[in-house]
PDB file of C-alpha atoms in Angstrom:
ATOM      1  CA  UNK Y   1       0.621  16.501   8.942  1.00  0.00           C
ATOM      2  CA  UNK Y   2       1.879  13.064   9.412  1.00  0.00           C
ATOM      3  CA  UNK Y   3       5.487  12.046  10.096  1.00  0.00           C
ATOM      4  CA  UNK Y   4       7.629   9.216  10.616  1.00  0.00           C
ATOM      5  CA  UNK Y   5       9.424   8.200  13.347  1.00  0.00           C
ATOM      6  CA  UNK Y   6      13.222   5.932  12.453  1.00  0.00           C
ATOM      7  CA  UNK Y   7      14.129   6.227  16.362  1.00  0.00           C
ATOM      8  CA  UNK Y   8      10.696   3.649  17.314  1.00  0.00           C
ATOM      9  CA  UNK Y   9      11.948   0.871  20.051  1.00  0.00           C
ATOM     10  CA  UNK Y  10      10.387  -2.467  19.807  1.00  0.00           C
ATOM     11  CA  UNK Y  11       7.716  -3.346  21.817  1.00  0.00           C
ATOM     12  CA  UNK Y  12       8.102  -6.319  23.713  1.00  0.00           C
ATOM     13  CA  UNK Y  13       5.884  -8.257  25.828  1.00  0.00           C
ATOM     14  CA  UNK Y  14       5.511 -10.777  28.901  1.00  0.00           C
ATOM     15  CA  UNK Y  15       1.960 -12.459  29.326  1.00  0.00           C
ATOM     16  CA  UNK Y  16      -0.125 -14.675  31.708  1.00  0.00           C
ATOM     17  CA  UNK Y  17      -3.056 -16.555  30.644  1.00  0.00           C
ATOM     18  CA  UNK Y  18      -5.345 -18.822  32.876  1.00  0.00           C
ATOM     19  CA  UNK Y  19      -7.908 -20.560  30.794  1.00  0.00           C
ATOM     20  CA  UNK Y  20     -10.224 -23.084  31.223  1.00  0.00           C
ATOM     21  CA  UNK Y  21     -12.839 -25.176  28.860  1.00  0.00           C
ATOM     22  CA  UNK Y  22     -15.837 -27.823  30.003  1.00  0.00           C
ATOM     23  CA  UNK Y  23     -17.553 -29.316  26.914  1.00  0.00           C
ATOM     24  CA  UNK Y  24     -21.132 -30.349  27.491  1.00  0.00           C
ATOM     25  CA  UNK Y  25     -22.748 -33.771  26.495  1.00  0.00           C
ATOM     26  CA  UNK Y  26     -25.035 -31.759  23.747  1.00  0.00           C
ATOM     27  CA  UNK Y  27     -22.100 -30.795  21.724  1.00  0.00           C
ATOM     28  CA  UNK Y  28     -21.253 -27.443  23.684  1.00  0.00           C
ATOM     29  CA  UNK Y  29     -18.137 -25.647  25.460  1.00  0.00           C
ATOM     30  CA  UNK Y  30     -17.788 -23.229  27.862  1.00  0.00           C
ATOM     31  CA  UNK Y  31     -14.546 -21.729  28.254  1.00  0.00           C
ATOM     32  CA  UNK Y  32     -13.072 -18.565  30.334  1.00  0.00           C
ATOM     33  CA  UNK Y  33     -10.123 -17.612  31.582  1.00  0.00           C
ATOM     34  CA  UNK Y  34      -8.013 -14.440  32.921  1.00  0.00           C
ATOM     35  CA  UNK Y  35      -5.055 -12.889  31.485  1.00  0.00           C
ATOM     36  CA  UNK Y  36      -2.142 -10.385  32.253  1.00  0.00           C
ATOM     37  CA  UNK Y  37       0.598  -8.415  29.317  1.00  0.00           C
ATOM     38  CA  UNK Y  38       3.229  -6.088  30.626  1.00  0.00           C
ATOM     39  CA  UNK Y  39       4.535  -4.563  27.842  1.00  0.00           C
ATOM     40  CA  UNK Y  40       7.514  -2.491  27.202  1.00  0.00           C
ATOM     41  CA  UNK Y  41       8.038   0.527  24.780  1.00  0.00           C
ATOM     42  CA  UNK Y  42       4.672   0.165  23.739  1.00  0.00           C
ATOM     43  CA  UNK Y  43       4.099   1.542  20.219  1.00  0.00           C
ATOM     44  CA  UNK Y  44       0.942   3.928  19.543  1.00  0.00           C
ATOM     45  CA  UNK Y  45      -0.111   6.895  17.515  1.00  0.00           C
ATOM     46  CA  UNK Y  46       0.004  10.757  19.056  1.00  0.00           C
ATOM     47  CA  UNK Y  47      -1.199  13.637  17.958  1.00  0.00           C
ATOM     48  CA  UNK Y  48       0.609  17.001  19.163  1.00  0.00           C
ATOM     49  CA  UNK Y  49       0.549  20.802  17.737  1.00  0.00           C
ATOM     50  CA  UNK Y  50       3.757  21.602  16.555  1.00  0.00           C
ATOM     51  CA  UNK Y  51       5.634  24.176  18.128  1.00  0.00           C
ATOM     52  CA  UNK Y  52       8.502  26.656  16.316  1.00  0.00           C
ATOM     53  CA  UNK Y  53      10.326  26.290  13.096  1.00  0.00           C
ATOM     54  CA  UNK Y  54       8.470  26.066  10.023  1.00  0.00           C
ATOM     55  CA  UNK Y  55       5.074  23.828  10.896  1.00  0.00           C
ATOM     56  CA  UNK Y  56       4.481  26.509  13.927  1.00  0.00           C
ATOM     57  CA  UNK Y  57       1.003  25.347  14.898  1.00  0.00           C
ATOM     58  CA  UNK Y  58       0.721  22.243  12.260  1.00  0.00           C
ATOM     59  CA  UNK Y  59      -1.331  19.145  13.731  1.00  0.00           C
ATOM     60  CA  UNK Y  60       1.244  16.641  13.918  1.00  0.00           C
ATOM     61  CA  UNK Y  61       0.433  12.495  13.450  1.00  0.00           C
ATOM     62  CA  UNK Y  62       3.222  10.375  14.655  1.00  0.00           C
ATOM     63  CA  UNK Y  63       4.126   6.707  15.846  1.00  0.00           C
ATOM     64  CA  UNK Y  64       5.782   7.086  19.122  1.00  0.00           C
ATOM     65  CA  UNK Y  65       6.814   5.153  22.036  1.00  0.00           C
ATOM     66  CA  UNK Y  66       4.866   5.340  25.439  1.00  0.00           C
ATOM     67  CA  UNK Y  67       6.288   3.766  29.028  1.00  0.00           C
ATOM     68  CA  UNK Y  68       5.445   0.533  29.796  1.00  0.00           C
ATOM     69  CA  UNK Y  69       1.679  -0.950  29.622  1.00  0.00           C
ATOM     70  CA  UNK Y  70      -0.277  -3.011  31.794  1.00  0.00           C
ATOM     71  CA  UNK Y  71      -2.986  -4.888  30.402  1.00  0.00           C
ATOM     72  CA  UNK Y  72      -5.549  -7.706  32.630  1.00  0.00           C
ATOM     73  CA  UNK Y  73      -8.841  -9.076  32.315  1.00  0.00           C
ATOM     74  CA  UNK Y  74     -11.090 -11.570  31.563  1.00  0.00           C
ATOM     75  CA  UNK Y  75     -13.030 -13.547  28.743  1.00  0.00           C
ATOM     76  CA  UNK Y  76     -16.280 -15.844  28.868  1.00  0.00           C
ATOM     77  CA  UNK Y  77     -17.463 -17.608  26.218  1.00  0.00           C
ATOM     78  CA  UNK Y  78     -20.187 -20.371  25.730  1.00  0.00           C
ATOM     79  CA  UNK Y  79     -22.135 -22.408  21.993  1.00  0.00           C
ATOM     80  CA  UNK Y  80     -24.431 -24.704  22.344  1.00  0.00           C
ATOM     81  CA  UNK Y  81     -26.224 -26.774  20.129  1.00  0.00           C
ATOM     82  CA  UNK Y  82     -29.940 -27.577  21.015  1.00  0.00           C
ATOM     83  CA  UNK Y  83     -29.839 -30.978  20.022  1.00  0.00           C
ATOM     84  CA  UNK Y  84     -31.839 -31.883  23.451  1.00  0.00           C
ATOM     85  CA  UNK Y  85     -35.178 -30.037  21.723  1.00  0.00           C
ATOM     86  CA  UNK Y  86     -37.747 -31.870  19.899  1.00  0.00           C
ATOM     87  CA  UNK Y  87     -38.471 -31.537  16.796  1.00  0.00           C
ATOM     88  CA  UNK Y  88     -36.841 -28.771  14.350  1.00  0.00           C
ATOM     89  CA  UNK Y  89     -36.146 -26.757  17.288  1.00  0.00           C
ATOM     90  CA  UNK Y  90     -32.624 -29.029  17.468  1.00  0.00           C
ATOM     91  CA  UNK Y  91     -31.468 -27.347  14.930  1.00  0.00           C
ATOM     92  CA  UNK Y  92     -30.949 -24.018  16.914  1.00  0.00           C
ATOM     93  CA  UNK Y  93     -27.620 -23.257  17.920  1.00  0.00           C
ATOM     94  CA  UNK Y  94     -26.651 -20.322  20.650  1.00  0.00           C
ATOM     95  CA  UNK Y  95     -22.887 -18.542  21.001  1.00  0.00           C
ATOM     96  CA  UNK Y  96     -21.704 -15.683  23.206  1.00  0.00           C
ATOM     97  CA  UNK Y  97     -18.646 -14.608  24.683  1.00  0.00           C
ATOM     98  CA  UNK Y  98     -17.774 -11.681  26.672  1.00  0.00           C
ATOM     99  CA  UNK Y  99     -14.621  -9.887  27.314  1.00  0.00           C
ATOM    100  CA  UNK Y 100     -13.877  -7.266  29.459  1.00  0.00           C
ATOM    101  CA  UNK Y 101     -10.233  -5.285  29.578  1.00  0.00           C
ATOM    102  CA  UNK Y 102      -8.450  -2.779  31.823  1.00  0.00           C
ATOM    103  CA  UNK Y 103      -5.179  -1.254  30.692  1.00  0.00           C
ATOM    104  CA  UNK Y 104      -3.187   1.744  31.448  1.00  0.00           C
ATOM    105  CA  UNK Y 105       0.264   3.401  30.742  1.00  0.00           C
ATOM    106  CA  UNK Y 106       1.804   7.182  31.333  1.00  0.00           C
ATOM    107  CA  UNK Y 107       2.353   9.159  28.519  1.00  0.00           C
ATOM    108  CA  UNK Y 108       5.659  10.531  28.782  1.00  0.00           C
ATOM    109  CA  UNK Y 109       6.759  13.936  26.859  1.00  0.00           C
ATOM    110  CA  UNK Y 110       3.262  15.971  26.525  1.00  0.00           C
ATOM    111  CA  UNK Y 111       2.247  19.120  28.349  1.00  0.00           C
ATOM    112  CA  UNK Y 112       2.547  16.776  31.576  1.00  0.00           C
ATOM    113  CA  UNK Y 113       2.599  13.656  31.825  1.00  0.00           C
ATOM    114  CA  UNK Y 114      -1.050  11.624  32.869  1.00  0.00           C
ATOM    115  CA  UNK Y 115      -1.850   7.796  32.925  1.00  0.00           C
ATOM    116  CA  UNK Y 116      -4.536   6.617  30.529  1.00  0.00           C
ATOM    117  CA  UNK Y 117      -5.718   3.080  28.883  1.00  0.00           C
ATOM    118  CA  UNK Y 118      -4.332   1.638  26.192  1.00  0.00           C
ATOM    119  CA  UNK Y 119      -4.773   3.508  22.702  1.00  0.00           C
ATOM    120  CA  UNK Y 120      -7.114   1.253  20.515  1.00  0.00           C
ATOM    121  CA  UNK Y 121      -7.606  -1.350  22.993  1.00  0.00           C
ATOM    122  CA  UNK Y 122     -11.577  -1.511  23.841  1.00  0.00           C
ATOM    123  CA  UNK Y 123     -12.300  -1.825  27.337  1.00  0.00           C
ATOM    124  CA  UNK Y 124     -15.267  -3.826  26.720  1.00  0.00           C
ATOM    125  CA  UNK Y 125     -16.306  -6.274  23.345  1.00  0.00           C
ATOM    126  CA  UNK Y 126     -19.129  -8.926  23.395  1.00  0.00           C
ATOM    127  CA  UNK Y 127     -20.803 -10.839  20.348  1.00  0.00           C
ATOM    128  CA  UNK Y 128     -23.866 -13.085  20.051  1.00  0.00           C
ATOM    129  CA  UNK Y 129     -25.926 -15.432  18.101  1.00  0.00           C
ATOM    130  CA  UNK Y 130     -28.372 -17.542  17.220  1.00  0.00           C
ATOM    131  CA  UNK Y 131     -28.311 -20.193  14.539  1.00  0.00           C
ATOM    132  CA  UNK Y 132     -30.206 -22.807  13.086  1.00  0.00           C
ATOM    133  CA  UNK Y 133     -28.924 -25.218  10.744  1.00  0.00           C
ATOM    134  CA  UNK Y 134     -31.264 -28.052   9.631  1.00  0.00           C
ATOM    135  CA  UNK Y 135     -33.193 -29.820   6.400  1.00  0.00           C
ATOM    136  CA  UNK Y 136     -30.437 -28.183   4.376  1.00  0.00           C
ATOM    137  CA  UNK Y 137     -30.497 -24.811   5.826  1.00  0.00           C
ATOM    138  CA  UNK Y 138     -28.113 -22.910   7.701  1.00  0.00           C
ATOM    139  CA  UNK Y 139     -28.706 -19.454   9.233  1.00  0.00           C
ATOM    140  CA  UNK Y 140     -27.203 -16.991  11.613  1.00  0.00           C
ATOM    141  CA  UNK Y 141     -28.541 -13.860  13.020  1.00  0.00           C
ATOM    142  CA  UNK Y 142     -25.334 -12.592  14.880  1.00  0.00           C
ATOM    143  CA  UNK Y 143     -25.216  -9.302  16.941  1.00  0.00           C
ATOM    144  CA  UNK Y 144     -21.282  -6.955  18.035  1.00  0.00           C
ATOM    145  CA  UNK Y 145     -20.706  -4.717  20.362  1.00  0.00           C
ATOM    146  CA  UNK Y 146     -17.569  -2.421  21.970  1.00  0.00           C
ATOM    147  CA  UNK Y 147     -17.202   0.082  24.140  1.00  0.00           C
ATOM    148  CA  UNK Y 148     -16.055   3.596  23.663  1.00  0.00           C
ATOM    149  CA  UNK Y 149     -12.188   3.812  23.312  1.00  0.00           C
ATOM    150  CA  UNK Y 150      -8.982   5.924  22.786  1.00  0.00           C
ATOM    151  CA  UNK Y 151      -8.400   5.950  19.151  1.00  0.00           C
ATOM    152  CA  UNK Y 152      -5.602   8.453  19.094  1.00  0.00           C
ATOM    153  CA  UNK Y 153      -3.321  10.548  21.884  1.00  0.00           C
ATOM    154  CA  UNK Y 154      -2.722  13.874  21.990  1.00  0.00           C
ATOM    155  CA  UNK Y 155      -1.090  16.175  24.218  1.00  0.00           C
ATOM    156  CA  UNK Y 156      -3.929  16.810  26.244  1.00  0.00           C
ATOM    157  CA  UNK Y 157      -6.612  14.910  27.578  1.00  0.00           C
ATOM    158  CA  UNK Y 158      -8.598  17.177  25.621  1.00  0.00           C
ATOM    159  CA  UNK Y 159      -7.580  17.045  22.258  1.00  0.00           C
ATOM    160  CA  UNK Y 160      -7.246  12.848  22.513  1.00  0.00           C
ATOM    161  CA  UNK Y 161      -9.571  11.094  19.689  1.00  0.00           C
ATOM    162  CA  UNK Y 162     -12.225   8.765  21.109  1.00  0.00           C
ATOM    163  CA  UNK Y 163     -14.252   6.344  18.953  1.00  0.00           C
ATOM    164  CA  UNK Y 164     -17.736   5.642  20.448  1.00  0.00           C
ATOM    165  CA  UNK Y 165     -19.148   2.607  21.511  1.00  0.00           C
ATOM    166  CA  UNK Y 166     -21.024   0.717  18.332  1.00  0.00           C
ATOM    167  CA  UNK Y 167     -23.390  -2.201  18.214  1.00  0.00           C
ATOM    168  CA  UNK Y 168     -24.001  -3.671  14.859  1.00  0.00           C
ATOM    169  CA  UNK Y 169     -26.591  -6.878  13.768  1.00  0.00           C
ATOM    170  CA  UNK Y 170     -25.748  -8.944  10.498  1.00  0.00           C
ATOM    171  CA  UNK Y 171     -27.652 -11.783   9.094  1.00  0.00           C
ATOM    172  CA  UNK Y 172     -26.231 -14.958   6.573  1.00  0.00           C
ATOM    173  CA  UNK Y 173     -28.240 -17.333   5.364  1.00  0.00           C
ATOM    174  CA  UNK Y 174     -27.817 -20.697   2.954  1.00  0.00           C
ATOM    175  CA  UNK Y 175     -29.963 -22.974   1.144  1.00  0.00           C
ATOM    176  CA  UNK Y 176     -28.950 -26.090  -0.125  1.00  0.00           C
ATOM    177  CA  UNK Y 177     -30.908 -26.309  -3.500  1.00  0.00           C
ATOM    178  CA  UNK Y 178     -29.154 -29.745  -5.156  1.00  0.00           C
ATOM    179  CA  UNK Y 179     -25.824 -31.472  -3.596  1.00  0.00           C
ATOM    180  CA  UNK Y 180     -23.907 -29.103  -6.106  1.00  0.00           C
ATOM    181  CA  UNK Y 181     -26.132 -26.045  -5.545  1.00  0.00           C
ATOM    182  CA  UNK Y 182     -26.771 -23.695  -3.003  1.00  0.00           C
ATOM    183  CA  UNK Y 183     -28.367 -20.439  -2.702  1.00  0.00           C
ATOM    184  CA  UNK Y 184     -26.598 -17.992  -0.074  1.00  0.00           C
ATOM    185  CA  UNK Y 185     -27.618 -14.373   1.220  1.00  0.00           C
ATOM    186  CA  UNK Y 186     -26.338 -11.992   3.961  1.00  0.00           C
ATOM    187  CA  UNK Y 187     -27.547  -8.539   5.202  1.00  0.00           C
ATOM    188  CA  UNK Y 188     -24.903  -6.247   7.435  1.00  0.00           C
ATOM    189  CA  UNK Y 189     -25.347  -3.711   9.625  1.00  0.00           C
ATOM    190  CA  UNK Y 190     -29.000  -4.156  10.152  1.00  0.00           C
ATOM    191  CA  UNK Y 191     -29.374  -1.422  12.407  1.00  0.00           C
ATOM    192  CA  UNK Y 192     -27.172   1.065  10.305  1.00  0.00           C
ATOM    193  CA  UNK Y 193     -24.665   1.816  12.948  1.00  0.00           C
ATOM    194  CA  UNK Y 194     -22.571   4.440  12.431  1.00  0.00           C
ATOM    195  CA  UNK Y 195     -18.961   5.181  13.342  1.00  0.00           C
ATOM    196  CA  UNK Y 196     -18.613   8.332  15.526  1.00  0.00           C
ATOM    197  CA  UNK Y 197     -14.957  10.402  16.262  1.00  0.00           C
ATOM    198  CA  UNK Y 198     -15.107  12.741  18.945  1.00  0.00           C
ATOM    199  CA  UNK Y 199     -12.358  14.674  20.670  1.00  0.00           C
ATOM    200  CA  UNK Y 200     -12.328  14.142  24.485  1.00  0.00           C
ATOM    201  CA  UNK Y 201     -13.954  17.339  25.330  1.00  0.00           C
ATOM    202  CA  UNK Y 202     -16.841  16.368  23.165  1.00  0.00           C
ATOM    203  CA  UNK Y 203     -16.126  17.951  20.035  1.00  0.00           C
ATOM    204  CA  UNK Y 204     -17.021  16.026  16.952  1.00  0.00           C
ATOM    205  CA  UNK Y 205     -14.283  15.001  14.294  1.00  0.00           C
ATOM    206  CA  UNK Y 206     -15.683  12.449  11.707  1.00  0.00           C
ATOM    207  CA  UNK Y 207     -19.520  10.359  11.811  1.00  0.00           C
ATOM    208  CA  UNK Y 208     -19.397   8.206   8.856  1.00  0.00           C
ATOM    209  CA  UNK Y 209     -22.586   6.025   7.898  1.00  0.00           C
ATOM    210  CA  UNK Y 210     -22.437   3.056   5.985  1.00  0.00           C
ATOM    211  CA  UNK Y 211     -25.835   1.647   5.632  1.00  0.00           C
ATOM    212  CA  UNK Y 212     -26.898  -1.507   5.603  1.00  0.00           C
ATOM    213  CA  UNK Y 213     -25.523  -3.904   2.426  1.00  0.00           C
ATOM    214  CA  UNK Y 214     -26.145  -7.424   1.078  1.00  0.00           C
ATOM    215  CA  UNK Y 215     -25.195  -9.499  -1.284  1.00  0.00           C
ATOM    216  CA  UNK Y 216     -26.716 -12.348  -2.561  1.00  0.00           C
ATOM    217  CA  UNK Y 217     -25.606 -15.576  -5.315  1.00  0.00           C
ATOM    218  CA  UNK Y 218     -25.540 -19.304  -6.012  1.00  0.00           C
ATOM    219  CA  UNK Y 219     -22.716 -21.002  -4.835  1.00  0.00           C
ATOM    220  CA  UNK Y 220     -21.668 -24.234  -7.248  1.00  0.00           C
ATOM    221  CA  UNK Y 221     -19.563 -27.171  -4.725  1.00  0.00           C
ATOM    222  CA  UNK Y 222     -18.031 -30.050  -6.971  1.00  0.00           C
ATOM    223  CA  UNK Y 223     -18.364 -33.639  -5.394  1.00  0.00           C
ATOM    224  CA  UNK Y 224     -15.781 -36.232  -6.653  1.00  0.00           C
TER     225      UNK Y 224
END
């Protein structure tokens, strides 16, 4: 059962970023930086079991306020074009970034009250990828990842709704047939990764499997 919530305080935040960029002769960038959010009355989704009155015992969904939230970390990040190889190797291209969170806030008003991280917030997320754009081709093999994470609070640690860690691998591709005409593809989640909700104590609560898909067409540009 899902309810709604008209007494909701607005979450408000203070941040500090430190961030930093160095762009490389053969048209590349690395950039990082560290960051820091204390935020107030932050807003997230609980799950409790009703107690008394007529939903004795109901599974109850609703948008609540927690106490306030501290959020830091850091994020890496560096493309690159291979311009400095011979040949049709220059047309390879290379991108990565990296970033890595810790949160946590106390979750007032259950059973007792406990600190945890952030609902939804994924401790860790990273992509990659390697592309190659040249004689009128332009690729990109590009792999995802995160890290296990709160999805949902409930009363108890128990109870709480993780989502698993998931890597997924896509692939896009173009061909430029005639300066009007080009021929495009793409192929997701190679690897068929599935998404996987588990209660804290290990019990399972929803695997869904999507498969890999594509799609592929022409794709008409006009040039005035």
């Amino acid at each position: 059962m899902k309810i709604g919530n008209p007494l909701l305080d607005q979450a408000t935040s203070t941040n500090v970023d430190l961030l930093f960029e160095h762009y490389l002769k053969s048209l590349g960038l690395i950039s990082g930086g560290v960051f820091y959010k204390n935020i107030e009355n932050y807003i997230y989704e609980s799950i409790y079991t009703q107690v008394g009155g007529d939903f004795n015992g109901y599974q109850v969904t609703q948008t609540v306020n927690g106490a306030n939230a501290h959020v830091y970390g850091y994020e890496i990040a560096w493309q690159q074009q291979l311009t400095f190889l011979p040949g049709f190797l220059n047309g390879f291209g290379i991108y990565g970034n990296f970033t890595q969170i810790q949160s946590k806030f106390k979750v007032p008003g259950f059973v007792s009250e406990r600190t945890v991280r952030l609902p939804s917030m994924r401790p860790k997320v990273g992509n990659a990828s390697l592309s190659y754009e040249k004689y009128g081709f332009s690729g990109r093999i590009s792999l995802n990842f995160y890290e296990t994470f709160i999805s949902e609070l409930a009363d108890v640690q128990e109870n709480d709704l993780m989502e698993k860690g998931r890597t997924q691998l896509d692939f896009s591709a173009s061909q430029k047939i005639t300066k009007n005409f080009s021929l495009f593809m793409g192929i997701n989640n190679i690897t068929n990764a599935q998404i996987i909700l588990d209660y804290g104590d290990g019990r399972p609560n929803d695997h869904k499997y999507y498969s890999s898909w594509a799609n592929i067409g022409f794709k008409y540009t006009p040039i005035h």
